[in-house]
Every structure is written in structure tokens, then in C-alpha cells.
PDB file of C-alpha atoms in Angstrom:
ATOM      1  CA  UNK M 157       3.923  -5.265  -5.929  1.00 56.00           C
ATOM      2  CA  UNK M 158       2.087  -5.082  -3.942  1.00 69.00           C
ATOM      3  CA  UNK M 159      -0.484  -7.816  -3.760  1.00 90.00           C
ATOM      4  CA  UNK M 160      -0.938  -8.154  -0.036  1.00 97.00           C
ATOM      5  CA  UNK M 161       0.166  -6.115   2.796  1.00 98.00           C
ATOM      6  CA  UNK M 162      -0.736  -5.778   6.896  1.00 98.00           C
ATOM      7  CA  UNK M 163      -2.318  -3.023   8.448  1.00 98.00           C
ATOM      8  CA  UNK M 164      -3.704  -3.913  12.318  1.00 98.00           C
ATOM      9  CA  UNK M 165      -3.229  -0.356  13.954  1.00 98.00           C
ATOM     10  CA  UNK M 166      -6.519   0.594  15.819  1.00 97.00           C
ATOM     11  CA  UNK M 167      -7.975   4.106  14.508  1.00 97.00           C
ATOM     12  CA  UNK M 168      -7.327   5.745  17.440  1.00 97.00           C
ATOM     13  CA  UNK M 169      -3.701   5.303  17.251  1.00 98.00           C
ATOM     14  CA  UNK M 170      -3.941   6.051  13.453  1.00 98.00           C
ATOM     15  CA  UNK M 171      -5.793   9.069  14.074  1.00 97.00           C
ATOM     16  CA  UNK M 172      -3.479  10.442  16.542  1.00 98.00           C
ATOM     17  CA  UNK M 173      -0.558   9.629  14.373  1.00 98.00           C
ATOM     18  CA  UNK M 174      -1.805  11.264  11.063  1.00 98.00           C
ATOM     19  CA  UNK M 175      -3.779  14.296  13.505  1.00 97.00           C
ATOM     20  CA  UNK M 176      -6.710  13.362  11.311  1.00 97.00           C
ATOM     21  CA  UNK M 177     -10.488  13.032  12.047  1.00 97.00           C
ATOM     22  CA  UNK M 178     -11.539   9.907  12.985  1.00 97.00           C
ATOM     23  CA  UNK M 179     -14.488   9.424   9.998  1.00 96.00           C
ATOM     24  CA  UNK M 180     -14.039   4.880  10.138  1.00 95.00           C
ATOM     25  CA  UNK M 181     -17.298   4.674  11.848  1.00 92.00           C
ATOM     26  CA  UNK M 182     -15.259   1.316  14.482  1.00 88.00           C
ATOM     27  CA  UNK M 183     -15.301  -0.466  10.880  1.00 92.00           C
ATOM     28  CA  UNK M 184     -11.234  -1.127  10.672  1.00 95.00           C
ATOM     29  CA  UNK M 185     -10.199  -4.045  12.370  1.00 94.00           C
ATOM     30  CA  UNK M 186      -6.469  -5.501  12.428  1.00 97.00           C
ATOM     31  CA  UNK M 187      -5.464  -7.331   9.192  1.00 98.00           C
ATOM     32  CA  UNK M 188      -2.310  -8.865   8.976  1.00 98.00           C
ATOM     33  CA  UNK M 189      -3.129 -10.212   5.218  1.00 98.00           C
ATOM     34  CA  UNK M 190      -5.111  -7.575   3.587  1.00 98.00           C
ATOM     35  CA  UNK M 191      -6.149  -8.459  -0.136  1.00 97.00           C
ATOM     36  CA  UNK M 192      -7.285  -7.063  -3.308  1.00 96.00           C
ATOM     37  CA  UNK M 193     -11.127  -5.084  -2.391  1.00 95.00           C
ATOM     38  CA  UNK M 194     -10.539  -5.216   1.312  1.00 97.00           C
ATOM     39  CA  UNK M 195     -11.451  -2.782   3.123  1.00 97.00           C
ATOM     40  CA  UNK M 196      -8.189  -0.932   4.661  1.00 98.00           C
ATOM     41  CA  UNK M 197      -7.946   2.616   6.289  1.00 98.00           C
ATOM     42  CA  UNK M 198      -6.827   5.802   4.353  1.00 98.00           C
ATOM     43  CA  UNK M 199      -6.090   9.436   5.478  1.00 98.00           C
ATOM     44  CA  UNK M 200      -7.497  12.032   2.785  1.00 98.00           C
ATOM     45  CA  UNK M 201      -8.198  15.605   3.205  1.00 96.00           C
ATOM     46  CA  UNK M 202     -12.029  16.479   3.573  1.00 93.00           C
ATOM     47  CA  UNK M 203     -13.328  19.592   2.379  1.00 87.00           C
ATOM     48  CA  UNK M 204     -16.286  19.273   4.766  1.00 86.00           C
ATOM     49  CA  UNK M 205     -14.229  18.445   7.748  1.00 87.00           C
ATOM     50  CA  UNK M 206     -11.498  21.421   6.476  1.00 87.00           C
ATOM     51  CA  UNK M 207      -8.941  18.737   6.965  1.00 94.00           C
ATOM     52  CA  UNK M 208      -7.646  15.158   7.137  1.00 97.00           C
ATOM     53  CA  UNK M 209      -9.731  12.165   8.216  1.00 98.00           C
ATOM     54  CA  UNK M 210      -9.118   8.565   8.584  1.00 98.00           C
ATOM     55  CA  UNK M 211     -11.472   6.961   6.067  1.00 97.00           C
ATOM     56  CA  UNK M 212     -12.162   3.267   5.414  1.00 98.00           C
ATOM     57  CA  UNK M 213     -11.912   2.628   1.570  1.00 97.00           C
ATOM     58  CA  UNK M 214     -12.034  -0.225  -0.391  1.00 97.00           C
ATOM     59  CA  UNK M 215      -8.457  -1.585  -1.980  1.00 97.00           C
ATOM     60  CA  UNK M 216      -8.737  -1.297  -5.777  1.00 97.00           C
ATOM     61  CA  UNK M 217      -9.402   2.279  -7.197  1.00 96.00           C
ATOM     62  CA  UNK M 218     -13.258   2.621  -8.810  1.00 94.00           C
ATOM     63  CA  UNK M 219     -13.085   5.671 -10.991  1.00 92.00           C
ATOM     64  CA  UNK M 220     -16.271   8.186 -11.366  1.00 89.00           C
ATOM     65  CA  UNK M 221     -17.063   6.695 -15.040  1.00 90.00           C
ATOM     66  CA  UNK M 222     -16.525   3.198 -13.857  1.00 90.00           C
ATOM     67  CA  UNK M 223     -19.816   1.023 -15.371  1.00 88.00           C
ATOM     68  CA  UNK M 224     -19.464  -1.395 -12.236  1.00 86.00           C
ATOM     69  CA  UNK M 225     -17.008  -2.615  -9.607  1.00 86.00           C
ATOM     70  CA  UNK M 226     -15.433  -5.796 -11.274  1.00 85.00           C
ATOM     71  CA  UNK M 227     -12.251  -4.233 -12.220  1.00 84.00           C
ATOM     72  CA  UNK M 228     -11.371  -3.260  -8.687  1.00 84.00           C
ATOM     73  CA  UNK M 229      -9.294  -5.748  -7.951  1.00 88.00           C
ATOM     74  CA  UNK M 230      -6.948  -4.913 -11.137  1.00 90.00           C
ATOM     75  CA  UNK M 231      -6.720  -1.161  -9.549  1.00 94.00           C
ATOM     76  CA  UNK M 232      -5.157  -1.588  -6.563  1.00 97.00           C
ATOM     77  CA  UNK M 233      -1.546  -0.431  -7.743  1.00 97.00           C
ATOM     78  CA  UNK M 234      -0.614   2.745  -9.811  1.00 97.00           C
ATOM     79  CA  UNK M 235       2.562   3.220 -11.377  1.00 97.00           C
ATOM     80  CA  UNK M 236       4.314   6.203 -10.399  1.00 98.00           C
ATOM     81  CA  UNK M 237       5.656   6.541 -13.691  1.00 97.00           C
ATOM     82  CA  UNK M 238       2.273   7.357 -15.273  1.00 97.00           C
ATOM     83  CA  UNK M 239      -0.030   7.802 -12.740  1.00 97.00           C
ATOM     84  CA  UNK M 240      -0.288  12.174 -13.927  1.00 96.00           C
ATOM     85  CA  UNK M 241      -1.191  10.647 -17.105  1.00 96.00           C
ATOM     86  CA  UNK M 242      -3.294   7.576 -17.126  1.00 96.00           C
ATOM     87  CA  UNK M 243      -7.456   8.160 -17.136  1.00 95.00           C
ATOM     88  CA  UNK M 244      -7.859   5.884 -14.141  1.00 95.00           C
ATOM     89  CA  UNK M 245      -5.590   7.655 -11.831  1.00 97.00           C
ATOM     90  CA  UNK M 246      -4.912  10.956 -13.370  1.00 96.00           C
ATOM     91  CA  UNK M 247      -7.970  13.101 -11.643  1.00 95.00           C
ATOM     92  CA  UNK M 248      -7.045  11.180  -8.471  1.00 96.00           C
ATOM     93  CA  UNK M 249      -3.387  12.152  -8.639  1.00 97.00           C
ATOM     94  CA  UNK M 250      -4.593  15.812  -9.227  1.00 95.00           C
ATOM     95  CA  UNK M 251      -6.972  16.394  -6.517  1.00 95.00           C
ATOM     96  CA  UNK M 252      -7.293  13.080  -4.511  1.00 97.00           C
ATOM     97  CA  UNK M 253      -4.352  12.056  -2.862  1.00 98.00           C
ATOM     98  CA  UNK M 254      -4.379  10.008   0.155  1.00 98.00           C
ATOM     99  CA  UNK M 255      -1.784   7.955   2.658  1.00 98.00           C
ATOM    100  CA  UNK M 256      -2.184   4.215   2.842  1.00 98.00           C
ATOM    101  CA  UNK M 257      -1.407   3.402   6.508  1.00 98.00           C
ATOM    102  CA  UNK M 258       0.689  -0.350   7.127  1.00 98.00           C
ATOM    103  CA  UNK M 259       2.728  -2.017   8.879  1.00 98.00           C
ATOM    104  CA  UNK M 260       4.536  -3.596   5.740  1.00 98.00           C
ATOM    105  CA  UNK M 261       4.025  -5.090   2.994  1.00 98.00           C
ATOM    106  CA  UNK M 262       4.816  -8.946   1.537  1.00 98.00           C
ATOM    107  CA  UNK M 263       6.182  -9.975  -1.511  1.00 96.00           C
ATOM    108  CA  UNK M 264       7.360 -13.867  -2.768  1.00 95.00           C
ATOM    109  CA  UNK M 265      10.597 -14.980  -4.298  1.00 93.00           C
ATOM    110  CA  UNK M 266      10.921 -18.025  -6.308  1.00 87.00           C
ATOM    111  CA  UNK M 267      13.927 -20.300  -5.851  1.00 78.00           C
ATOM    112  CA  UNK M 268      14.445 -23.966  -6.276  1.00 77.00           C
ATOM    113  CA  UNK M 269      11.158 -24.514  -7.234  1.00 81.00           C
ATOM    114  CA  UNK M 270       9.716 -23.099  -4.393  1.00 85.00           C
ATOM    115  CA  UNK M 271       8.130 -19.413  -2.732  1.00 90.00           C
ATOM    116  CA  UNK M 272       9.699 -17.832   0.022  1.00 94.00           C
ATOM    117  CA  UNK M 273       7.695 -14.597   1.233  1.00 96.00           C
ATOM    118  CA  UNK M 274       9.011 -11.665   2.920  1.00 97.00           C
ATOM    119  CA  UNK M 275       7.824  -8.915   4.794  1.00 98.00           C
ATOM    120  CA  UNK M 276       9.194  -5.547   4.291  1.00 98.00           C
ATOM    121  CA  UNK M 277       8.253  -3.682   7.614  1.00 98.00           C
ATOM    122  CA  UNK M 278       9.747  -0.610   9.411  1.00 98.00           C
ATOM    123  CA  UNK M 279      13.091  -1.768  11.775  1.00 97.00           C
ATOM    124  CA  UNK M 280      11.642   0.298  15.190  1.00 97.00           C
ATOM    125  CA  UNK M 281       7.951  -0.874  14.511  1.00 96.00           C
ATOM    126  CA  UNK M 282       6.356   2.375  13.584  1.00 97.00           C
ATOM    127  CA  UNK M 283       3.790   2.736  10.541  1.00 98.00           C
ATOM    128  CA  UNK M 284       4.440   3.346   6.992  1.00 98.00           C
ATOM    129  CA  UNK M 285       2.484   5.695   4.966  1.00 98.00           C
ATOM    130  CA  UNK M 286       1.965   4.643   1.514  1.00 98.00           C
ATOM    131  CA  UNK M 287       1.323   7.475  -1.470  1.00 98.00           C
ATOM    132  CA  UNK M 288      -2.157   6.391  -2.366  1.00 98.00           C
ATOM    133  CA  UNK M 289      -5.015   7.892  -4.372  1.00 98.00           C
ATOM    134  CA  UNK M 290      -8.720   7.857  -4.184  1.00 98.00           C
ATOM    135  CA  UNK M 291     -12.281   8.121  -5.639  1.00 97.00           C
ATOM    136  CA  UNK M 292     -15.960   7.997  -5.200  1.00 95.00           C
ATOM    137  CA  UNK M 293     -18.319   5.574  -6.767  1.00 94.00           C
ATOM    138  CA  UNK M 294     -21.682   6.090  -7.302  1.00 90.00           C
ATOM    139  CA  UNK M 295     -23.599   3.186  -8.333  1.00 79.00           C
ATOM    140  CA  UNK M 296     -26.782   1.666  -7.744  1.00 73.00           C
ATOM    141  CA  UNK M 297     -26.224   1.680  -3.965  1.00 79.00           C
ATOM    142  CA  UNK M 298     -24.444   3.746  -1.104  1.00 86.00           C
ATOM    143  CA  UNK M 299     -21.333   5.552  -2.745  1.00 91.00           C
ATOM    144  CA  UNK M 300     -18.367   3.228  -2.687  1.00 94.00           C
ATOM    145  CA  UNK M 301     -14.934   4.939  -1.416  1.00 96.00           C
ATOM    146  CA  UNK M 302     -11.441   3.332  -2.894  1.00 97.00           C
ATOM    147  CA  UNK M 303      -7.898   3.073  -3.159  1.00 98.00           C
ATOM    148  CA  UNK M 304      -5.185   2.029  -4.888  1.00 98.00           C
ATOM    149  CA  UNK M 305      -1.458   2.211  -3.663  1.00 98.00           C
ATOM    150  CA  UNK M 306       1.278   4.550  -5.845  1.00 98.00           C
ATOM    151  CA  UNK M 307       3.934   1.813  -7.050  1.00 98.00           C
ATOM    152  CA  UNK M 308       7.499   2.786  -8.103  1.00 98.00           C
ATOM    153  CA  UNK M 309      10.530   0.901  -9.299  1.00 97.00           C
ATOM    154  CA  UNK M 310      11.952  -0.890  -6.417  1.00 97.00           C
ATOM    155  CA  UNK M 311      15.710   0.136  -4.626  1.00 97.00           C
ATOM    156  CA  UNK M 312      18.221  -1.305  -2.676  1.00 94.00           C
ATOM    157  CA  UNK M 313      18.092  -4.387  -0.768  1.00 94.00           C
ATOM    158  CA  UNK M 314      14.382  -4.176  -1.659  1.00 96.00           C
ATOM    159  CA  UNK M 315      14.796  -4.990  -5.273  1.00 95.00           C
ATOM    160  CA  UNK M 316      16.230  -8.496  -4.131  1.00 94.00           C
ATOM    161  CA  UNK M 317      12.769  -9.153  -4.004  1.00 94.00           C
ATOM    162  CA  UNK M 318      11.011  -7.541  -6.199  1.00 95.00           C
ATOM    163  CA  UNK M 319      11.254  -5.019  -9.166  1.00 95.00           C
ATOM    164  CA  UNK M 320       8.163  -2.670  -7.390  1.00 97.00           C
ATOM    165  CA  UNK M 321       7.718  -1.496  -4.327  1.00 97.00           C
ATOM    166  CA  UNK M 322       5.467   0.738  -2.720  1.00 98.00           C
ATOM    167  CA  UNK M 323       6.450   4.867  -2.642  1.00 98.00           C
ATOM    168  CA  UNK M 324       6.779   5.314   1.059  1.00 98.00           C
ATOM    169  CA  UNK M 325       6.390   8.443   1.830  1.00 98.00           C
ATOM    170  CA  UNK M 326       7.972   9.883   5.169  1.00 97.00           C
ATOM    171  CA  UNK M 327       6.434  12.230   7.504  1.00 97.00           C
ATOM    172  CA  UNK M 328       7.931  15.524   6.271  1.00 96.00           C
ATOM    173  CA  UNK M 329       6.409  14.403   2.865  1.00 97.00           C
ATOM    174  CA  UNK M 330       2.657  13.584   4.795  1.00 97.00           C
ATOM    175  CA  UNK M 331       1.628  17.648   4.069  1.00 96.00           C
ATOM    176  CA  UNK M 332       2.462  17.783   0.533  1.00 96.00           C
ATOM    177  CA  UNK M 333       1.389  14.646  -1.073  1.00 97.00           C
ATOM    178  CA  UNK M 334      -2.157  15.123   0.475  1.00 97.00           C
ATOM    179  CA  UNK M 335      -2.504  19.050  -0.519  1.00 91.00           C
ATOM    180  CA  UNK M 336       0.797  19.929  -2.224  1.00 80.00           C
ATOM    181  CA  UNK M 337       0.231  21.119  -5.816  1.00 81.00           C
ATOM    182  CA  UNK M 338       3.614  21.332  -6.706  1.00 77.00           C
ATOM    183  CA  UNK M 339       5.397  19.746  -9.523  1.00 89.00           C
ATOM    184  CA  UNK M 340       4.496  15.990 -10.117  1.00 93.00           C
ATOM    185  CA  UNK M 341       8.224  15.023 -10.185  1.00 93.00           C
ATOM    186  CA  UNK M 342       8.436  16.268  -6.963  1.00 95.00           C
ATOM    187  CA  UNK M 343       5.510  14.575  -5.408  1.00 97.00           C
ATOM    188  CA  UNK M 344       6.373  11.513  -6.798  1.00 97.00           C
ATOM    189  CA  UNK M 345      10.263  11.322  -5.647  1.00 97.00           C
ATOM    190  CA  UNK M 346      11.788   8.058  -4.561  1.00 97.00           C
ATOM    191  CA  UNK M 347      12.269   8.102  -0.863  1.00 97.00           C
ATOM    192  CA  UNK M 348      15.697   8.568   0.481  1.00 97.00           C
ATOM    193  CA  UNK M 349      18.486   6.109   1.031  1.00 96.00           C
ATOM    194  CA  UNK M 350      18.035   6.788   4.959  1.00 96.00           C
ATOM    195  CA  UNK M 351      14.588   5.812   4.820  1.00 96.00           C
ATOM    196  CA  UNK M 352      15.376   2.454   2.521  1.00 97.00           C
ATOM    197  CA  UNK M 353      17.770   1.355   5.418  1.00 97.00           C
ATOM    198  CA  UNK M 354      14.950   1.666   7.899  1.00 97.00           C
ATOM    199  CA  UNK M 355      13.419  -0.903   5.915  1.00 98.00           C
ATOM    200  CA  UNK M 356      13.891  -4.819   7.345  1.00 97.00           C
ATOM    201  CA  UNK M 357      13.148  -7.600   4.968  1.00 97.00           C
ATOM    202  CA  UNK M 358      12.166 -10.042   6.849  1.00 97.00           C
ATOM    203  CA  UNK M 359      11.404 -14.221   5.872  1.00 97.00           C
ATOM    204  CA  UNK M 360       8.158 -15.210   7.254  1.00 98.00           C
ATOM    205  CA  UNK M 361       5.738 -18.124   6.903  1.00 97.00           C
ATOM    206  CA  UNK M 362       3.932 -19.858   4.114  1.00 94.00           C
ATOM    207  CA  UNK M 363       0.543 -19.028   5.867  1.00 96.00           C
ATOM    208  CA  UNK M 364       0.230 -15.572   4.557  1.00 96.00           C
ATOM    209  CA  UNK M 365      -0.372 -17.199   1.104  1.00 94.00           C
ATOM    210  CA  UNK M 366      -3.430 -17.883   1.948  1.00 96.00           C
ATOM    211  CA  UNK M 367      -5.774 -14.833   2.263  1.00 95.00           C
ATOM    212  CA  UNK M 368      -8.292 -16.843   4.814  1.00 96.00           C
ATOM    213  CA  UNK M 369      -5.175 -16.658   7.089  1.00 98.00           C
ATOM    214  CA  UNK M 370      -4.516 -13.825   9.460  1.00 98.00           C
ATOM    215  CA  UNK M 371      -2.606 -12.824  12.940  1.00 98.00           C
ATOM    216  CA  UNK M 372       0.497 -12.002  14.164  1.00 98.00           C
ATOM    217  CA  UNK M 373       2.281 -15.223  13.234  1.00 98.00           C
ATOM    218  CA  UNK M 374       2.188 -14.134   9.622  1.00 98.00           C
ATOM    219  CA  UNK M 375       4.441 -11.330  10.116  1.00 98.00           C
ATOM    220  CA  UNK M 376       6.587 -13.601  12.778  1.00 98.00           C
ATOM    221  CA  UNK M 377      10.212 -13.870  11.209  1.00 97.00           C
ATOM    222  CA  UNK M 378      11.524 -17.400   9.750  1.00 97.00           C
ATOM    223  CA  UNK M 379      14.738 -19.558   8.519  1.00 94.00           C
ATOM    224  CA  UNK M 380      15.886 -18.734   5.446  1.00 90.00           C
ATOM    225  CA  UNK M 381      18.682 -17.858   2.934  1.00 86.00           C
ATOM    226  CA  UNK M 382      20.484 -14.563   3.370  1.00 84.00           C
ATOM    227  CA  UNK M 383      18.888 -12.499   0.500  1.00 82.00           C
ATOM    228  CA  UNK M 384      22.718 -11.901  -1.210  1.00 65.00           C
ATOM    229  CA  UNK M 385      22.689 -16.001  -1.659  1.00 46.00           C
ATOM    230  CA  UNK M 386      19.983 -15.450  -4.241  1.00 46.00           C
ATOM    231  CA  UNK M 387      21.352 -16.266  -7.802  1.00 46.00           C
ATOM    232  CA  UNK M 388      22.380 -13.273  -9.980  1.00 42.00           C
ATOM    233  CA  UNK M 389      18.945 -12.617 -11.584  1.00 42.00           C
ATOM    234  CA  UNK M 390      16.289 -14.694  -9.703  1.00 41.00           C
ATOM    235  CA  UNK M 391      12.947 -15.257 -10.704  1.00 40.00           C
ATOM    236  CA  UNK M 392      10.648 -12.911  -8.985  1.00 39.00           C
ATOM    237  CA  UNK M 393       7.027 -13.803  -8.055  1.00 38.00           C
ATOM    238  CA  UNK M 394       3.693 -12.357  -6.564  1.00 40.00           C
ATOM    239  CA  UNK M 395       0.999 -14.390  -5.833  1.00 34.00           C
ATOM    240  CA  UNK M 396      -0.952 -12.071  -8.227  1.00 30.00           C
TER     241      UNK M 396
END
């Protein structure tokens, strides 16, 4: 986790949600299959603004002192459990915070030889906000805004799926993980067993393997075995 996820809320409904400036510039578009260095919306406080703004950012954190952008695409998850600590992420953590905006995320189980995916997504259809972090690059060119996507260990029915899992934060928590500077334990607690169970995990289609794919029909549910028929300790499997 997490390797692909769908974000296709317009930025004026994101903007109204998250009571942030509207800074995308009409560059998000609906993406039911976002990948690794997509471009995906973020909210982030702005000094210059004196608040939060919606942001497009690039997934796959670029730190100041990185010597080019290849190793985006290997930054687009950081592990709660060391994020305070590790050089990539730890200046983020302290002073960069942002929330991820979705509408779920996907992850792939392996059994009898084949992948089923599933798409954990909010029961009533409202957005998730993922605990996020970003940076400025400053390369040859304009500077380059990115993300990554805090990752914890995963719980509940969600573990049936796959051993990570996004930190979804909820909305009481929006405030704090963007300007809190309270302790990191804190920041970084697992959400609560009442916002697990709003959590569906949902079968869907093959298609969404294949990051040229994208709509609504990706995220459309399909047959498959109840999750508690999976064998004691599956095999678990992203596509990355």
C-alpha cells in the first residue's frame, strides 16, 4: 500500500469541503486510477495565502537535496512508523504536512493463482483525507511540488487485504495534522474503530490493473469470494 488509488472530485467541491483556497490553476481532472508521479490534488497550509489551499502536486515525494526526479516514483508512501525520523520525510513531517484527498484506494489479493483487486472506499460516498506530506523541488526548470501518502500497519477487515493501509485521517483530525505541533505519537494515531467500519471493501474489475484504464467502471463492485473465505494467511500482492 498503496500503489494506486481514485480521486475524481472537481476542485470546487474539494475546496469547499477542506475551506481551502482554490490554488489548482483547472489542472485536476477526475482519476479513477491514479499512479505513481501523477499529478493528484493536496490541501497544505500556505504561508502566503495565511491558510489552506488546494494544490496540485506530483505523487512521489522529491526532497530539497534531491539530485533529480527519478526516485519519485519509490516516494510515494511513508511509513508512519519512521516518517519523524527518516531524511526523506522527516523535514516534511515537521513543517509540511498535507491531506491527500480520494475516494479510495485499491489493493490486490492473490488466490488460486490469480489477483482479485479491491477498493477500499467510504460506505456513504464522502471523501477520505489521507495524512500526506510535501516538498518543493527546485531543479533546472519551474519548481516541482510533491507528495507522498503516510502509510501505517493495516486493521480490521482491512488487513484481509493487505498488511498497509493508508492513515485516514477524519475531519476533527484535518486542523492538527496540517498545523498541529503536538507530539508525533499523537499526530500519527491509528484512526478509530468507528471510522474502520465506515470503510467498504469492495471487489471490482481487472481493468484497474492497467494504469491506461480509467472511469467509473473501475470502482463498479464485482463477484467474488467473501473476504473471511480467504485461507488463514493468504498471499498478499500489489501490483508494485
Amino acid at each position: 500500500m498503496c500503489g494506486r488509488y481514485a480521486t475524481t472530485r472537481s476542485a470546487a467541491d474539494l475546496s469547499a469541503l477542506f475551506e481551502a483556497y482554490d490554488d489548482s490553476g483547472d489542472r485536476l481532472v477526475p482519476d479513477y486510477n491514479v499512479a505513481p508521479t501523477d499529478p493528484v490534488p493536496i490541501v497544505r497550509i500556505s504561508e502566503q495565502v495565511g491558510g489552506s489551499v488546494l494544490s496540485v502536486a506530483r505523487w512521489g515525494l522529491l526532497p530539497s537535496w534531491a539530485k533529480d526526479t527519478r526516485g519519485a516514483a519509490r516516494m510515494i508512501n511513508a511509513r508512519a512508523e519512521t516518517v519523524a525520523t527518516t531524511r526523506a520525510y522527516a523535514q516534511s513531517f515537521a513543517r509540511r504536512r498535507c491531506l491527500v484527498p480520494a475516494d479510495g484506494w485499491y489493493e490486490w489479493v492473490r488466490r488460486d493463482g490469480a489477483k482479485q483487486a479491491y477498493f477500499m472506499t467510504p460506505r456513504d460516498g464522502t471523501v477520505l483525507a489521507f495524512a500526506g506530506l510535501w516538498s518543493v523541488w527546485r531543479g533546472a526548470g519551474d519548481p516541482l511540488l510533491s507528495c507522498s501518502v503516510v502509510t501505517m500497519a493495516a486493521l480490521g477487515e482491512l488487513a484481509l487485504v493487505h498488511d498497509r493501509m493508508p492513515l485516514v485521517l477524519p475531519r476533527h483530525r484535518w486542523s492538527d495534522w496540517l498545523s498541529g505541533d503536538g507530539d508525533p505519537a499523537e499526530l500519527l494515531a491509528p484512526p478509530t474503530g468507528e471510522t474502520l467500519a465506515a470503510i467498504e471493501v469492495r471487489p471490482v474489475g481487472r481493468s484497474v490493473g492497467d494504469v491506461r484504464n480509467d472511469g467509473p467502471e473501475l470502482v463498479a463492485r464485482v463477484p467474488a469470494p467473501p473476504l473471511e473465505a480467504l485461507p488463514e494467511d493468504p498471499v498478499l500482492s500489489t501490483l508494485f
